[in-house]
Amino acid sequence: MTFVRSLPPRDTMLAGIDAAARLPEHDRPGAVAAAIQAFAADPALLEGLDCPCCPDRYVRHLLHSDPAGGYAVVALVWRPGQMSPVHAHRTWCAFAVHHGALTETYYSQDEGDLPVPAATKLLMRGEGSHGPADPALIHRLANLSCRTAISIHCYGVAFDRFGQDVNEIHAA
Ligand SMILES: [Fe+2]
């Protein structure tokens, strides 16, 4: 008798991300976002992992780093009221909400002016967004809810380059 054991959802998601991250660069953000969104709402996605929050700021927990340094996958944990800076991305990115809800605000910017809010959308569990490296694509993620939120993100650089090569910050 043959038993077929399916992989845990996190392993299946990471395999999908790995395949998507090897597509031509133009196709990567959308394909990686689809790979994340397919599993983001699964309650067992982070089973067995300890992903604590921090009272001071949202925190990143590394889920997978591509050995070749082409991308890294992290879980971000947001307490109520915590938010990202207003930022654009120096690399492609994709994410989806795993637990709770996040608010994403997009900004427009005229030359020489500071970015101003242009649109906001509420992202519930399983919903997400993606984009290429684009200094004009400015946004901020925030947890405006009353409970901790968790989102899954993939960026097109190695984890040890996140500090300098992911966010181009306009306002903290
Ligand atoms: Fe971002």
CSV table of C-alpha atoms and ligand atoms in Angstrom, one decimal:
chain,number,residue,atom,x,y,z
A,1,MET,CA,0.0,0.0,0.0
A,2,THR,CA,1.3,3.5,-0.9
A,3,PHE,CA,0.7,6.4,1.4
A,4,VAL,CA,0.8,9.9,-0.1
A,5,ARG,CA,1.8,12.5,2.4
A,6,SER,CA,1.2,16.0,1.3
A,7,LEU,CA,3.8,18.6,2.3
A,8,PRO,CA,2.9,21.2,5.0
A,9,PRO,CA,1.5,24.4,3.5
A,10,ARG,CA,4.5,26.4,4.3
A,11,ASP,CA,6.8,24.0,2.4
A,12,THR,CA,4.4,24.0,-0.5
A,13,MET,CA,4.2,27.8,-0.5
A,14,LEU,CA,8.0,28.2,-0.4
A,15,ALA,CA,8.4,25.8,-3.3
A,16,GLY,CA,5.9,27.8,-5.3
A,17,ILE,CA,7.7,31.0,-4.4
A,18,ASP,CA,11.1,29.5,-5.4
A,19,ALA,CA,9.7,28.5,-8.8
A,20,ALA,CA,8.1,32.0,-9.3
A,21,ALA,CA,11.2,33.8,-8.2
A,22,ARG,CA,13.1,32.2,-11.1
A,23,LEU,CA,10.8,33.6,-13.8
A,24,PRO,CA,11.9,36.6,-15.9
A,25,GLU,CA,12.1,39.6,-13.6
A,26,HIS,CA,9.1,41.3,-15.2
A,27,ASP,CA,6.9,38.3,-14.2
A,28,ARG,CA,8.3,37.6,-10.8
A,29,PRO,CA,6.3,40.0,-8.5
A,30,GLY,CA,2.9,38.8,-9.7
A,31,ALA,CA,3.9,35.1,-9.8
A,32,VAL,CA,5.4,35.3,-6.3
A,33,ALA,CA,2.3,37.1,-5.0
A,34,ALA,CA,0.1,34.4,-6.4
A,35,ALA,CA,2.3,31.7,-4.8
A,36,ILE,CA,2.0,33.5,-1.4
A,37,GLN,CA,-1.7,34.2,-1.7
A,38,ALA,CA,-2.5,30.6,-2.5
A,39,PHE,CA,-1.5,29.7,1.1
A,40,ALA,CA,-1.7,32.9,3.0
A,41,ALA,CA,-5.1,32.2,4.6
A,42,ASP,CA,-4.2,28.7,5.7
A,43,PRO,CA,-4.3,28.8,9.5
A,44,ALA,CA,-1.5,26.1,9.6
A,45,LEU,CA,0.9,28.1,7.5
A,46,LEU,CA,3.2,29.1,10.3
A,47,GLU,CA,2.6,26.0,12.4
A,48,GLY,CA,5.6,25.1,14.6
A,49,LEU,CA,7.2,28.5,14.3
A,50,ASP,CA,7.7,31.1,17.0
A,51,CYS,CA,6.9,34.5,15.6
A,52,PRO,CA,6.7,36.9,18.5
A,53,CYS,CA,5.6,40.5,18.2
A,54,CYS,CA,7.5,43.4,19.6
A,55,PRO,CA,6.0,46.3,21.5
A,56,ASP,CA,8.2,48.9,19.8
A,57,ARG,CA,7.8,48.2,16.1
A,58,TYR,CA,6.7,45.5,13.6
A,59,VAL,CA,9.2,42.6,13.4
A,60,ARG,CA,10.4,40.4,10.6
A,61,HIS,CA,10.9,36.7,11.0
A,62,LEU,CA,12.9,34.9,8.3
A,63,LEU,CA,11.1,32.0,6.8
A,64,HIS,CA,13.4,31.2,3.9
A,65,SER,CA,16.5,32.7,2.3
A,66,ASP,CA,17.4,31.6,-1.2
A,67,PRO,CA,20.9,30.1,-1.1
A,68,ALA,CA,21.8,32.0,-4.2
A,69,GLY,CA,20.7,35.3,-2.6
A,70,GLY,CA,18.1,36.1,-5.1
A,71,TYR,CA,15.2,36.5,-2.6
A,72,ALA,CA,14.1,36.0,0.9
A,73,VAL,CA,10.7,35.3,2.5
A,74,VAL,CA,9.7,36.8,5.9
A,75,ALA,CA,6.7,36.9,8.2
A,76,LEU,CA,6.0,40.3,9.5
A,77,VAL,CA,4.2,40.6,12.8
A,78,TRP,CA,2.3,43.9,13.5
A,79,ARG,CA,0.8,44.8,16.8
A,80,PRO,CA,-2.2,47.2,16.7
A,81,GLY,CA,-1.0,50.7,15.6
A,82,GLN,CA,2.3,49.5,14.2
A,83,MET,CA,3.1,50.6,10.7
A,84,SER,CA,5.9,50.6,8.1
A,85,PRO,CA,7.6,53.8,7.0
A,86,VAL,CA,6.3,55.6,3.9
A,87,HIS,CA,8.6,53.9,1.4
A,88,ALA,CA,9.2,52.7,-2.1
A,89,HIS,CA,11.1,49.6,-3.0
A,90,ARG,CA,14.6,49.1,-4.4
A,91,THR,CA,13.7,45.6,-5.4
A,92,TRP,CA,10.6,43.7,-6.5
A,93,CYS,CA,8.3,42.6,-3.7
A,94,ALA,CA,5.1,40.6,-3.0
A,95,PHE,CA,3.1,40.0,0.1
A,96,ALA,CA,-0.2,38.8,1.5
A,97,VAL,CA,-2.0,38.9,4.9
A,98,HIS,CA,-1.9,35.7,6.8
A,99,HIS,CA,-3.6,36.7,10.0
A,100,GLY,CA,-5.7,39.8,10.9
A,101,ALA,CA,-5.9,42.8,8.5
A,102,LEU,CA,-3.6,45.5,7.2
A,103,THR,CA,-4.3,48.8,5.6
A,104,GLU,CA,-2.2,49.8,2.6
A,105,THR,CA,-1.9,53.4,1.6
A,106,TYR,CA,-0.5,54.5,-1.7
A,107,TYR,CA,1.1,57.9,-2.2
A,108,SER,CA,1.5,60.2,-5.2
A,109,GLN,CA,4.4,62.6,-5.5
A,110,ASP,CA,5.0,65.6,-7.7
A,111,GLU,CA,8.6,66.4,-8.5
A,112,GLY,CA,10.3,68.1,-5.6
A,113,ASP,CA,7.3,67.6,-3.3
A,114,LEU,CA,6.8,65.2,-0.4
A,115,PRO,CA,4.6,62.2,-1.1
A,116,VAL,CA,0.9,62.7,-0.3
A,117,PRO,CA,-1.7,59.9,0.4
A,118,ALA,CA,-3.7,59.1,-2.8
A,119,ALA,CA,-5.6,55.9,-2.0
A,120,THR,CA,-6.0,53.4,0.8
A,121,LYS,CA,-7.2,49.8,0.7
A,122,LEU,CA,-8.0,47.3,3.4
A,123,LEU,CA,-6.3,43.9,3.0
A,124,MET,CA,-7.9,41.0,4.8
A,125,ARG,CA,-6.6,37.5,5.4
A,126,GLY,CA,-5.5,36.0,2.1
A,127,GLU,CA,-5.3,39.3,0.3
A,128,GLY,CA,-2.1,41.0,-0.8
A,129,SER,CA,-0.2,43.1,-3.3
A,130,HIS,CA,3.0,43.2,-5.3
A,131,GLY,CA,5.1,45.5,-7.3
A,132,PRO,CA,8.4,46.0,-9.2
A,133,ALA,CA,11.4,48.0,-8.0
A,134,ASP,CA,10.0,51.5,-8.7
A,135,PRO,CA,10.8,54.7,-6.8
A,136,ALA,CA,7.4,56.1,-7.8
A,137,LEU,CA,5.5,53.2,-6.2
A,138,ILE,CA,5.3,54.6,-2.7
A,139,HIS,CA,3.2,53.0,0.1
A,140,ARG,CA,2.8,52.4,3.8
A,141,LEU,CA,1.4,49.3,5.5
A,142,ALA,CA,-0.3,49.7,8.9
A,143,ASN,CA,-2.2,47.6,11.3
A,144,LEU,CA,-5.2,49.8,12.2
A,145,SER,CA,-7.1,46.9,13.8
A,146,CYS,CA,-7.4,45.9,17.4
A,147,ARG,CA,-5.4,42.7,17.2
A,148,THR,CA,-2.0,41.5,16.0
A,149,ALA,CA,-1.6,41.0,12.3
A,150,ILE,CA,0.8,38.8,10.4
A,151,SER,CA,1.8,39.1,6.7
A,152,ILE,CA,4.1,37.1,4.5
A,153,HIS,CA,6.5,39.0,2.3
A,154,CYS,CA,9.0,38.2,-0.3
A,155,TYR,CA,11.7,40.6,-1.5
A,156,GLY,CA,14.2,40.1,-4.3
A,157,VAL,CA,17.4,40.4,-2.3
A,158,ALA,CA,19.1,38.3,0.3
A,159,PHE,CA,17.9,38.7,3.9
A,160,ASP,CA,21.2,40.3,5.0
A,161,ARG,CA,20.6,43.1,2.5
A,162,PHE,CA,17.2,44.0,3.7
A,163,GLY,CA,18.5,46.9,5.7
A,164,GLN,CA,19.9,48.8,2.8
A,165,ASP,CA,18.4,47.3,-0.4
A,166,VAL,CA,14.7,46.9,0.2
A,167,ASN,CA,13.1,50.2,1.4
A,168,GLU,CA,13.7,53.7,0.1
A,169,ILE,CA,12.2,55.6,3.0
A,170,HIS,CA,10.3,58.9,2.7
A,171,ALA,CA,8.9,59.2,6.2
A,172,ALA,CA,9.3,57.0,9.3
B,1,FE,FE,6.6,47.9,1.0
